[in-house]
Amino acid sequence: MVGEQVTLEQIPDSLLTKPSFGDPAGSTWIYTNSDLCEAQIVIKLVERLEDLKNKLLEMSSLVEAGIRQSISAVDQKDRGAAEEVFKNEARINSIELEIDGLVIELLALHQPMAIDLRFIIAVLRINTNLERMGDLAVNIAHSAGALIEVPTGTPVVDIPLLAGLVGSMVRKSMDAFVACDVELARDVLASDDVVDNLRTDCFHQLVSFMESDRENIKPALSLLAVTRNLERLADHATNIAEDVLFYAKGIDVRHNSGAGSHPGQH
């Protein structure tokens, strides 16, 4: 093989259907340079797609950690956790640009089709959603700083419950992407209404809290900001689940309430 860069096991089945040259018995196949060049291109595409997926998962891991740390900063009044969120923001932004670069390279050099093209488009969309989720975690961490300065005393709303639901949606949406799991993606879509309803309950509780004492207005506004950012995180997890459906099935359920699933907020 040319340059010994391609093994027989690595050559796609489409190139193994018939020999270009060989003995009459067909026991020895000799591949042309054109065959080997095509095989190497396919192998390079597979490698770059794997690089793209791994880069996205690295970003997802940082975003999920940021969400957990921001909620810990709110719930535990942990200023150190908030600082960790701020530190990770630059790395998340950097990975977003790296993924954009990989996508441009793949589209320019390999002209992928069918499921490979849908995968790349889905990654590009998920990349944007993850970056915005990182920003929302930063917003929550800023609210945590305000709450540390003005303690609320007894918890007014169940932030950990709302955050737990949102965190589960984020995790499931990325698990669905990795496993190309349509049912898990639909489960995420169904969870969005639960988060919306809980956030509405929190809103009413916090309005009552503010009405009871003017001194409660400032911390209540910070908590309202936290619940709103959590709701938006759930919306982005929903967007990712929709992208999984596009990647796996080639269907676009955005803005389509008749598709049997909840449309995301874009």
C-alpha positions as protocol buffer text, in pm:
chain_id: "A"
residue {
  index: 1
  type: MET
  ca { x: 0 y: 0 z: 0 }
}
residue {
  index: 2
  type: VAL
  ca { x: 110 y: 354 z: -74 }
}
residue {
  index: 3
  type: GLY
  ca { x: 325 y: 478 z: 210 }
}
residue {
  index: 4
  type: GLU
  ca { x: 183 y: 193 z: 424 }
}
residue {
  index: 5
  type: GLN
  ca { x: -66 y: 441 z: 572 }
}
residue {
  index: 6
  type: VAL
  ca { x: -375 y: 228 z: 513 }
}
residue {
  index: 7
  type: THR
  ca { x: -435 y: -123 z: 644 }
}
residue {
  index: 8
  type: LEU
  ca { x: -661 y: -378 z: 475 }
}
residue {
  index: 9
  type: GLU
  ca { x: -900 y: -362 z: 771 }
}
residue {
  index: 10
  type: GLN
  ca { x: -928 y: 14 z: 731 }
}
residue {
  index: 11
  type: ILE
  ca { x: -1025 y: 7 z: 365 }
}
residue {
  index: 12
  type: PRO
  ca { x: -1403 y: 54 z: 323 }
}
residue {
  index: 13
  type: ASP
  ca { x: -1607 y: -239 z: 198 }
}
residue {
  index: 14
  type: SER
  ca { x: -1692 y: -45 z: -117 }
}
residue {
  index: 15
  type: LEU
  ca { x: -1327 y: -72 z: -221 }
}
residue {
  index: 16
  type: LEU
  ca { x: -1309 y: -442 z: -142 }
}
residue {
  index: 17
  type: THR
  ca { x: -1587 y: -556 z: -376 }
}
residue {
  index: 18
  type: LYS
  ca { x: -1349 y: -639 z: -659 }
}
residue {
  index: 19
  type: PRO
  ca { x: -974 y: -637 z: -722 }
}
residue {
  index: 20
  type: SER
  ca { x: -826 y: -388 z: -964 }
}
residue {
  index: 21
  type: PHE
  ca { x: -563 y: -643 z: -1057 }
}
residue {
  index: 22
  type: GLY
  ca { x: -486 y: -992 z: -933 }
}
residue {
  index: 23
  type: ASP
  ca { x: -414 y: -1351 z: -1013 }
}
residue {
  index: 24
  type: PRO
  ca { x: -679 y: -1558 z: -1194 }
}
residue {
  index: 25
  type: ALA
  ca { x: -786 y: -1724 z: -873 }
}
residue {
  index: 26
  type: GLY
  ca { x: -845 y: -1390 z: -707 }
}
residue {
  index: 27
  type: SER
  ca { x: -628 y: -1486 z: -410 }
}
residue {
  index: 28
  type: THR
  ca { x: -410 y: -1177 z: -440 }
}
residue {
  index: 29
  type: TRP
  ca { x: -552 y: -827 z: -475 }
}
residue {
  index: 30
  type: ILE
  ca { x: -338 y: -535 z: -583 }
}
residue {
  index: 31
  type: TYR
  ca { x: -491 y: -193 z: -518 }
}
residue {
  index: 32
  type: THR
  ca { x: -437 y: 98 z: -749 }
}
residue {
  index: 33
  type: ASN
  ca { x: -308 y: 429 z: -623 }
}
residue {
  index: 34
  type: SER
  ca { x: -656 y: 573 z: -686 }
}
residue {
  index: 35
  type: ASP
  ca { x: -817 y: 309 z: -463 }
}
residue {
  index: 36
  type: LEU
  ca { x: -572 y: 373 z: -182 }
}
residue {
  index: 37
  type: CYS
  ca { x: -606 y: 748 z: -212 }
}
residue {
  index: 38
  type: GLU
  ca { x: -984 y: 717 z: -179 }
}
residue {
  index: 39
  type: ALA
  ca { x: -946 y: 490 z: 122 }
}
residue {
  index: 40
  type: GLN
  ca { x: -710 y: 733 z: 291 }
}
residue {
  index: 41
  type: ILE
  ca { x: -956 y: 1018 z: 233 }
}
residue {
  index: 42
  type: VAL
  ca { x: -1236 y: 816 z: 393 }
}
residue {
  index: 43
  type: ILE
  ca { x: -1017 y: 724 z: 689 }
}
residue {
  index: 44
  type: LYS
  ca { x: -913 y: 1088 z: 733 }
}
residue {
  index: 45
  type: LEU
  ca { x: -1280 y: 1193 z: 729 }
}
residue {
  index: 46
  type: VAL
  ca { x: -1365 y: 938 z: 998 }
}
residue {
  index: 47
  type: GLU
  ca { x: -1074 y: 1057 z: 1211 }
}
residue {
  index: 48
  type: ARG
  ca { x: -1172 y: 1423 z: 1180 }
}
residue {
  index: 49
  type: LEU
  ca { x: -1536 y: 1346 z: 1262 }
}
residue {
  index: 50
  type: GLU
  ca { x: -1417 y: 1169 z: 1575 }
}
residue {
  index: 51
  type: ASP
  ca { x: -1199 y: 1470 z: 1663 }
}
residue {
  index: 52
  type: LEU
  ca { x: -1503 y: 1692 z: 1620 }
}
residue {
  index: 53
  type: LYS
  ca { x: -1716 y: 1477 z: 1849 }
}
residue {
  index: 54
  type: ASN
  ca { x: -1447 y: 1461 z: 2117 }
}
residue {
  index: 55
  type: LYS
  ca { x: -1400 y: 1837 z: 2108 }
}
residue {
  index: 56
  type: LEU
  ca { x: -1774 y: 1888 z: 2151 }
}
residue {
  index: 57
  type: LEU
  ca { x: -1781 y: 1646 z: 2444 }
}
residue {
  index: 58
  type: GLU
  ca { x: -1493 y: 1833 z: 2607 }
}
residue {
  index: 59
  type: MET
  ca { x: -1694 y: 2152 z: 2576 }
}
residue {
  index: 60
  type: SER
  ca { x: -2006 y: 1983 z: 2710 }
}
residue {
  index: 61
  type: SER
  ca { x: -1816 y: 1856 z: 3014 }
}
residue {
  index: 62
  type: LEU
  ca { x: -1696 y: 2207 z: 3096 }
}
residue {
  index: 63
  type: VAL
  ca { x: -2045 y: 2352 z: 3052 }
}
residue {
  index: 64
  type: GLU
  ca { x: -2206 y: 2088 z: 3275 }
}
residue {
  index: 65
  type: ALA
  ca { x: -1939 y: 2150 z: 3539 }
}
residue {
  index: 66
  type: GLY
  ca { x: -2004 y: 2523 z: 3513 }
}
residue {
  index: 67
  type: ILE
  ca { x: -2377 y: 2473 z: 3568 }
}
residue {
  index: 68
  type: ARG
  ca { x: -2314 y: 2257 z: 3876 }
}
residue {
  index: 69
  type: GLN
  ca { x: -2063 y: 2507 z: 4018 }
}
residue {
  index: 70
  type: SER
  ca { x: -2291 y: 2804 z: 3958 }
}
residue {
  index: 71
  type: ILE
  ca { x: -2578 y: 2633 z: 4141 }
}
residue {
  index: 72
  type: SER
  ca { x: -2345 y: 2539 z: 4424 }
}
residue {
  index: 73
  type: ALA
  ca { x: -2245 y: 2905 z: 4444 }
}
residue {
  index: 74
  type: VAL
  ca { x: -2613 y: 2999 z: 4483 }
}
residue {
  index: 75
  type: ASP
  ca { x: -2721 y: 2719 z: 4714 }
}
residue {
  index: 76
  type: GLN
  ca { x: -2410 y: 2698 z: 4931 }
}
residue {
  index: 77
  type: LYS
  ca { x: -2312 y: 3065 z: 4911 }
}
residue {
  index: 78
  type: ASP
  ca { x: -1982 y: 2940 z: 4769 }
}
residue {
  index: 79
  type: ARG
  ca { x: -1782 y: 3227 z: 4623 }
}
residue {
  index: 80
  type: GLY
  ca { x: -1504 y: 2988 z: 4518 }
}
residue {
  index: 81
  type: ALA
  ca { x: -1745 y: 2789 z: 4303 }
}
residue {
  index: 82
  type: ALA
  ca { x: -1854 y: 3109 z: 4130 }
}
residue {
  index: 83
  type: GLU
  ca { x: -1490 y: 3197 z: 4058 }
}
residue {
  index: 84
  type: GLU
  ca { x: -1439 y: 2855 z: 3893 }
}
residue {
  index: 85
  type: VAL
  ca { x: -1726 y: 2930 z: 3659 }
}
residue {
  index: 86
  type: PHE
  ca { x: -1565 y: 3258 z: 3557 }
}
residue {
  index: 87
  type: LYS
  ca { x: -1229 y: 3087 z: 3498 }
}
residue {
  index: 88
  type: ASN
  ca { x: -1380 y: 2821 z: 3268 }
}
residue {
  index: 89
  type: GLU
  ca { x: -1563 y: 3070 z: 3047 }
}
residue {
  index: 90
  type: ALA
  ca { x: -1256 y: 3154 z: 2839 }
}
residue {
  index: 91
  type: ARG
  ca { x: -1184 y: 2787 z: 2768 }
}
residue {
  index: 92
  type: ILE
  ca { x: -1544 y: 2724 z: 2661 }
}
residue {
  index: 93
  type: ASN
  ca { x: -1528 y: 3019 z: 2422 }
}
residue {
  index: 94
  type: SER
  ca { x: -1198 y: 2893 z: 2285 }
}
residue {
  index: 95
  type: ILE
  ca { x: -1339 y: 2546 z: 2216 }
}
residue {
  index: 96
  type: GLU
  ca { x: -1634 y: 2703 z: 2035 }
}
residue {
  index: 97
  type: LEU
  ca { x: -1390 y: 2862 z: 1789 }
}
residue {
  index: 98
  type: GLU
  ca { x: -1193 y: 2538 z: 1754 }
}
residue {
  index: 99
  type: ILE
  ca { x: -1510 y: 2348 z: 1665 }
}
residue {
  index: 100
  type: ASP
  ca { x: -1608 y: 2614 z: 1410 }
}
residue {
  index: 101
  type: GLY
  ca { x: -1265 y: 2573 z: 1253 }
}
residue {
  index: 102
  type: LEU
  ca { x: -1294 y: 2194 z: 1237 }
}
residue {
  index: 103
  type: VAL
  ca { x: -1638 y: 2221 z: 1077 }
}
residue {
  index: 104
  type: ILE
  ca { x: -1510 y: 2461 z: 809 }
}
residue {
  index: 105
  type: GLU
  ca { x: -1218 y: 2227 z: 737 }
}
residue {
  index: 106
  type: LEU
  ca { x: -1445 y: 1923 z: 706 }
}
residue {
  index: 107
  type: LEU
  ca { x: -1689 y: 2097 z: 475 }
}
residue {
  index: 108
  type: ALA
  ca { x: -1413 y: 2242 z: 256 }
}
residue {
  index: 109
  type: LEU
  ca { x: -1192 y: 1933 z: 225 }
}
residue {
  index: 110
  type: HIS
  ca { x: -1432 y: 1639 z: 242 }
}
residue {
  index: 111
  type: GLN
  ca { x: -1771 y: 1760 z: 116 }
}
residue {
  index: 112
  type: PRO
  ca { x: -1957 y: 1514 z: 342 }
}
residue {
  index: 113
  type: MET
  ca { x: -2302 y: 1385 z: 252 }
}
residue {
  index: 114
  type: ALA
  ca { x: -2604 y: 1218 z: 415 }
}
residue {
  index: 115
  type: ILE
  ca { x: -2562 y: 1132 z: 785 }
}
residue {
  index: 116
  type: ASP
  ca { x: -2206 y: 1269 z: 797 }
}
residue {
  index: 117
  type: LEU
  ca { x: -2331 y: 1607 z: 680 }
}
residue {
  index: 118
  type: ARG
  ca { x: -2622 y: 1598 z: 927 }
}
residue {
  index: 119
  type: PHE
  ca { x: -2376 y: 1512 z: 1205 }
}
residue {
  index: 120
  type: ILE
  ca { x: -2160 y: 1815 z: 1121 }
}
residue {
  index: 121
  type: ILE
  ca { x: -2461 y: 2047 z: 1103 }
}
residue {
  index: 122
  type: ALA
  ca { x: -2587 y: 1913 z: 1438 }
}
residue {
  index: 123
  type: VAL
  ca { x: -2245 y: 1967 z: 1596 }
}
residue {
  index: 124
  type: LEU
  ca { x: -2239 y: 2326 z: 1468 }
}
residue {
  index: 125
  type: ARG
  ca { x: -2581 y: 2394 z: 1622 }
}
residue {
  index: 126
  type: ILE
  ca { x: -2498 y: 2218 z: 1949 }
}
residue {
  index: 127
  type: ASN
  ca { x: -2172 y: 2410 z: 1968 }
}
residue {
  index: 128
  type: THR
  ca { x: -2364 y: 2738 z: 1966 }
}
residue {
  index: 129
  type: ASN
  ca { x: -2610 y: 2616 z: 2229 }
}
residue {
  index: 130
  type: LEU
  ca { x: -2332 y: 2496 z: 2459 }
}
residue {
  index: 131
  type: GLU
  ca { x: -2150 y: 2828 z: 2436 }
}
residue {
  index: 132
  type: ARG
  ca { x: -2468 y: 3011 z: 2532 }
}
residue {
  index: 133
  type: MET
  ca { x: -2522 y: 2767 z: 2818 }
}
residue {
  index: 134
  type: GLY
  ca { x: -2175 y: 2854 z: 2943 }
}
residue {
  index: 135
  type: ASP
  ca { x: -2277 y: 3220 z: 2940 }
}
residue {
  index: 136
  type: LEU
  ca { x: -2592 y: 3139 z: 3137 }
}
residue {
  index: 137
  type: ALA
  ca { x: -2384 y: 2958 z: 3400 }
}
residue {
  index: 138
  type: VAL
  ca { x: -2176 y: 3275 z: 3430 }
}
residue {
  index: 139
  type: ASN
  ca { x: -2495 y: 3477 z: 3475 }
}
residue {
  index: 140
  type: ILE
  ca { x: -2603 y: 3246 z: 3757 }
}
residue {
  index: 141
  type: ALA
  ca { x: -2261 y: 3278 z: 3919 }
}
residue {
  index: 142
  type: HIS
  ca { x: -2295 y: 3659 z: 3911 }
}
residue {
  index: 143
  type: SER
  ca { x: -2636 y: 3629 z: 4077 }
}
residue {
  index: 144
  type: ALA
  ca { x: -2477 y: 3406 z: 4340 }
}
residue {
  index: 145
  type: GLY
  ca { x: -2232 y: 3686 z: 4419 }
}
residue {
  index: 146
  type: ALA
  ca { x: -2520 y: 3926 z: 4476 }
}
residue {
  index: 147
  type: LEU
  ca { x: -2696 y: 3674 z: 4700 }
}
residue {
  index: 148
  type: ILE
  ca { x: -2382 y: 3622 z: 4907 }
}
residue {
  index: 149
  type: GLU
  ca { x: -2373 y: 3996 z: 4972 }
}
residue {
  index: 150
  type: VAL
  ca { x: -2744 y: 4006 z: 5069 }
}
residue {
  index: 151
  type: PRO
  ca { x: -2837 y: 3674 z: 5235 }
}
residue {
  index: 152
  type: THR
  ca { x: -3202 y: 3565 z: 5216 }
}
residue {
  index: 153
  type: GLY
  ca { x: -3204 y: 3351 z: 5528 }
}
residue {
  index: 154
  type: THR
  ca { x: -3455 y: 3068 z: 5487 }
}
residue {
  index: 155
  type: PRO
  ca { x: -3466 y: 2944 z: 5124 }
}
residue {
  index: 156
  type: VAL
  ca { x: -3758 y: 3103 z: 4941 }
}
residue {
  index: 157
  type: VAL
  ca { x: -3770 y: 2874 z: 4637 }
}
residue {
  index: 158
  type: ASP
  ca { x: -3628 y: 2528 z: 4573 }
}
residue {
  index: 159
  type: ILE
  ca { x: -3341 y: 2618 z: 4343 }
}
residue {
  index: 160
  type: PRO
  ca { x: -3173 y: 2274 z: 4375 }
}
residue {
  index: 161
  type: LEU
  ca { x: -3493 y: 2102 z: 4254 }
}
residue {
  index: 162
  type: LEU
  ca { x: -3518 y: 2323 z: 3946 }
}
residue {
  index: 163
  type: ALA
  ca { x: -3145 y: 2297 z: 3885 }
}
residue {
  index: 164
  type: GLY
  ca { x: -3158 y: 1918 z: 3917 }
}
residue {
  index: 165
  type: LEU
  ca { x: -3425 y: 1892 z: 3648 }
}
residue {
  index: 166
  type: VAL
  ca { x: -3233 y: 2124 z: 3420 }
}
residue {
  index: 167
  type: GLY
  ca { x: -2904 y: 1943 z: 3479 }
}
residue {
  index: 168
  type: SER
  ca { x: -3073 y: 1613 z: 3392 }
}
residue {
  index: 169
  type: MET
  ca { x: -3202 y: 1759 z: 3066 }
}
residue {
  index: 170
  type: VAL
  ca { x: -2857 y: 1886 z: 2971 }
}
residue {
  index: 171
  type: ARG
  ca { x: -2694 y: 1553 z: 3050 }
}
residue {
  index: 172
  type: LYS
  ca { x: -2960 y: 1350 z: 2867 }
}
residue {
  index: 173
  type: SER
  ca { x: -2946 y: 1573 z: 2560 }
}
residue {
  index: 174
  type: MET
  ca { x: -2572 y: 1511 z: 2522 }
}
residue {
  index: 175
  type: ASP
  ca { x: -2610 y: 1140 z: 2601 }
}
residue {
  index: 176
  type: ALA
  ca { x: -2872 y: 1125 z: 2326 }
}
residue {
  index: 177
  type: PHE
  ca { x: -2628 y: 1289 z: 2087 }
}
residue {
  index: 178
  type: VAL
  ca { x: -2344 y: 1047 z: 2166 }
}
residue {
  index: 179
  type: ALA
  ca { x: -2570 y: 739 z: 2141 }
}
residue {
  index: 180
  type: CYS
  ca { x: -2780 y: 882 z: 1856 }
}
residue {
  index: 181
  type: ASP
  ca { x: -3076 y: 793 z: 2081 }
}
residue {
  index: 182
  type: VAL
  ca { x: -3403 y: 931 z: 1946 }
}
residue {
  index: 183
  type: GLU
  ca { x: -3615 y: 820 z: 2242 }
}
residue {
  index: 184
  type: LEU
  ca { x: -3384 y: 986 z: 2492 }
}
residue {
  index: 185
  type: ALA
  ca { x: -3395 y: 1304 z: 2286 }
}
residue {
  index: 186
  type: ARG
  ca { x: -3776 y: 1297 z: 2292 }
}
residue {
  index: 187
  type: ASP
  ca { x: -3763 y: 1248 z: 2669 }
}
residue {
  index: 188
  type: VAL
  ca { x: -3570 y: 1574 z: 2694 }
}
residue {
  index: 189
  type: LEU
  ca { x: -3831 y: 1752 z: 2485 }
}
residue {
  index: 190
  type: ALA
  ca { x: -4107 y: 1628 z: 2714 }
}
residue {
  index: 191
  type: SER
  ca { x: -3921 y: 1753 z: 3024 }
}
residue {
  index: 192
  type: ASP
  ca { x: -3919 y: 2116 z: 2907 }
}
residue {
  index: 193
  type: ASP
  ca { x: -4280 y: 2175 z: 3011 }
}
residue {
  index: 194
  type: VAL
  ca { x: -4205 y: 2048 z: 3363 }
}
residue {
  index: 195
  type: VAL
  ca { x: -3923 y: 2300 z: 3399 }
}
residue {
  index: 196
  type: ASP
  ca { x: -4141 y: 2581 z: 3262 }
}
residue {
  index: 197
  type: ASN
  ca { x: -4417 y: 2504 z: 3513 }
}
residue {
  index: 198
  type: LEU
  ca { x: -4174 y: 2489 z: 3805 }
}
residue {
  index: 199
  type: ARG
  ca { x: -4015 y: 2816 z: 3703 }
}
residue {
  index: 200
  type: THR
  ca { x: -4361 y: 2978 z: 3695 }
}
residue {
  index: 201
  type: ASP
  ca { x: -4424 y: 2852 z: 4049 }
}
residue {
  index: 202
  type: CYS
  ca { x: -4093 y: 3002 z: 4160 }
}
residue {
  index: 203
  type: PHE
  ca { x: -4187 y: 3334 z: 4002 }
}
residue {
  index: 204
  type: HIS
  ca { x: -4512 y: 3358 z: 4199 }
}
residue {
  index: 205
  type: GLN
  ca { x: -4338 y: 3257 z: 4523 }
}
residue {
  index: 206
  type: LEU
  ca { x: -4074 y: 3524 z: 4476 }
}
residue {
  index: 207
  type: VAL
  ca { x: -4330 y: 3794 z: 4395 }
}
residue {
  index: 208
  type: SER
  ca { x: -4506 y: 3712 z: 4722 }
}
residue {
  index: 209
  type: PHE
  ca { x: -4170 y: 3722 z: 4899 }
}
residue {
  index: 210
  type: MET
  ca { x: -4104 y: 4072 z: 4768 }
}
residue {
  index: 211
  type: GLU
  ca { x: -4450 y: 4193 z: 4858 }
}
residue {
  index: 212
  type: SER
  ca { x: -4409 y: 4078 z: 5216 }
}
residue {
  index: 213
  type: ASP
  ca { x: -4111 y: 4307 z: 5286 }
}
residue {
  index: 214
  type: ARG
  ca { x: -3929 y: 4571 z: 5080 }
}
residue {
  index: 215
  type: GLU
  ca { x: -3599 y: 4439 z: 5216 }
}
residue {
  index: 216
  type: ASN
  ca { x: -3665 y: 4119 z: 5022 }
}
residue {
  index: 217
  type: ILE
  ca { x: -3672 y: 4287 z: 4682 }
}
residue {
  index: 218
  type: LYS
  ca { x: -3300 y: 4277 z: 4606 }
}
residue {
  index: 219
  type: PRO
  ca { x: -3238 y: 3907 z: 4691 }
}
residue {
  index: 220
  type: ALA
  ca { x: -3567 y: 3809 z: 4527 }
}
residue {
  index: 221
  type: LEU
  ca { x: -3465 y: 3978 z: 4203 }
}
residue {
  index: 222
  type: SER
  ca { x: -3137 y: 3785 z: 4209 }
}
residue {
  index: 223
  type: LEU
  ca { x: -3326 y: 3459 z: 4261 }
}
residue {
  index: 224
  type: LEU
  ca { x: -3564 y: 3550 z: 3978 }
}
residue {
  index: 225
  type: ALA
  ca { x: -3260 y: 3593 z: 3755 }
}
residue {
  index: 226
  type: VAL
  ca { x: -3133 y: 3249 z: 3860 }
}
residue {
  index: 227
  type: THR
  ca { x: -3463 y: 3078 z: 3781 }
}
residue {
  index: 228
  type: ARG
  ca { x: -3488 y: 3256 z: 3447 }
}
residue {
  index: 229
  type: ASN
  ca { x: -3137 y: 3147 z: 3351 }
}
residue {
  index: 230
  type: LEU
  ca { x: -3216 y: 2791 z: 3453 }
}
residue {
  index: 231
  type: GLU
  ca { x: -3525 y: 2797 z: 3232 }
}
residue {
  index: 232
  type: ARG
  ca { x: -3313 y: 2921 z: 2942 }
}
residue {
  index: 233
  type: LEU
  ca { x: -3064 y: 2640 z: 3005 }
}
residue {
  index: 234
  type: ALA
  ca { x: -3352 y: 2395 z: 2970 }
}
residue {
  index: 235
  type: ASP
  ca { x: -3449 y: 2564 z: 2642 }
}
residue {
  index: 236
  type: HIS
  ca { x: -3097 y: 2510 z: 2507 }
}
residue {
  index: 237
  type: ALA
  ca { x: -3103 y: 2145 z: 2618 }
}
residue {
  index: 238
  type: THR
  ca { x: -3429 y: 2118 z: 2423 }
}
residue {
  index: 239
  type: ASN
  ca { x: -3258 y: 2269 z: 2120 }
}
residue {
  index: 240
  type: ILE
  ca { x: -2983 y: 2007 z: 2145 }
}
residue {
  index: 241
  type: ALA
  ca { x: -3243 y: 1729 z: 2165 }
}
residue {
  index: 242
  type: GLU
  ca { x: -3402 y: 1867 z: 1848 }
}
residue {
  index: 243
  type: ASP
  ca { x: -3059 y: 1864 z: 1682 }
}
residue {
  index: 244
  type: VAL
  ca { x: -3022 y: 1497 z: 1778 }
}
residue {
  index: 245
  type: LEU
  ca { x: -3350 y: 1418 z: 1600 }
}
residue {
  index: 246
  type: PHE
  ca { x: -3220 y: 1599 z: 1292 }
}
residue {
  index: 247
  type: TYR
  ca { x: -2888 y: 1411 z: 1307 }
}
residue {
  index: 248
  type: ALA
  ca { x: -3042 y: 1069 z: 1369 }
}
residue {
  index: 249
  type: LYS
  ca { x: -3355 y: 1086 z: 1154 }
}
residue {
  index: 250
  type: GLY
  ca { x: -3311 y: 1383 z: 925 }
}
residue {
  index: 251
  type: ILE
  ca { x: -3625 y: 1550 z: 1064 }
}
residue {
  index: 252
  type: ASP
  ca { x: -3655 y: 1911 z: 1177 }
}
residue {
  index: 253
  type: VAL
  ca { x: -3900 y: 1959 z: 1465 }
}
residue {
  index: 254
  type: ARG
  ca { x: -3810 y: 2319 z: 1540 }
}
residue {
  index: 255
  type: HIS
  ca { x: -4117 y: 2544 z: 1560 }
}
residue {
  index: 256
  type: ASN
  ca { x: -4329 y: 2242 z: 1471 }
}
residue {
  index: 257
  type: SER
  ca { x: -4578 y: 2175 z: 1749 }
}
residue {
  index: 258
  type: GLY
  ca { x: -4747 y: 1913 z: 1533 }
}
residue {
  index: 259
  type: ALA
  ca { x: -4443 y: 1686 z: 1542 }
}
residue {
  index: 260
  type: GLY
  ca { x: -4542 y: 1538 z: 1875 }
}
residue {
  index: 261
  type: SER
  ca { x: -4264 y: 1705 z: 2066 }
}
residue {
  index: 262
  type: HIS
  ca { x: -4211 y: 2039 z: 2234 }
}
residue {
  index: 263
  type: PRO
  ca { x: -4045 y: 2301 z: 2015 }
}
residue {
  index: 264
  type: GLY
  ca { x: -3731 y: 2460 z: 2160 }
}
residue {
  index: 265
  type: GLN
  ca { x: -3675 y: 2826 z: 2226 }
}
residue {
  index: 266
  type: HIS
  ca { x: -3426 y: 2964 z: 1976 }
}
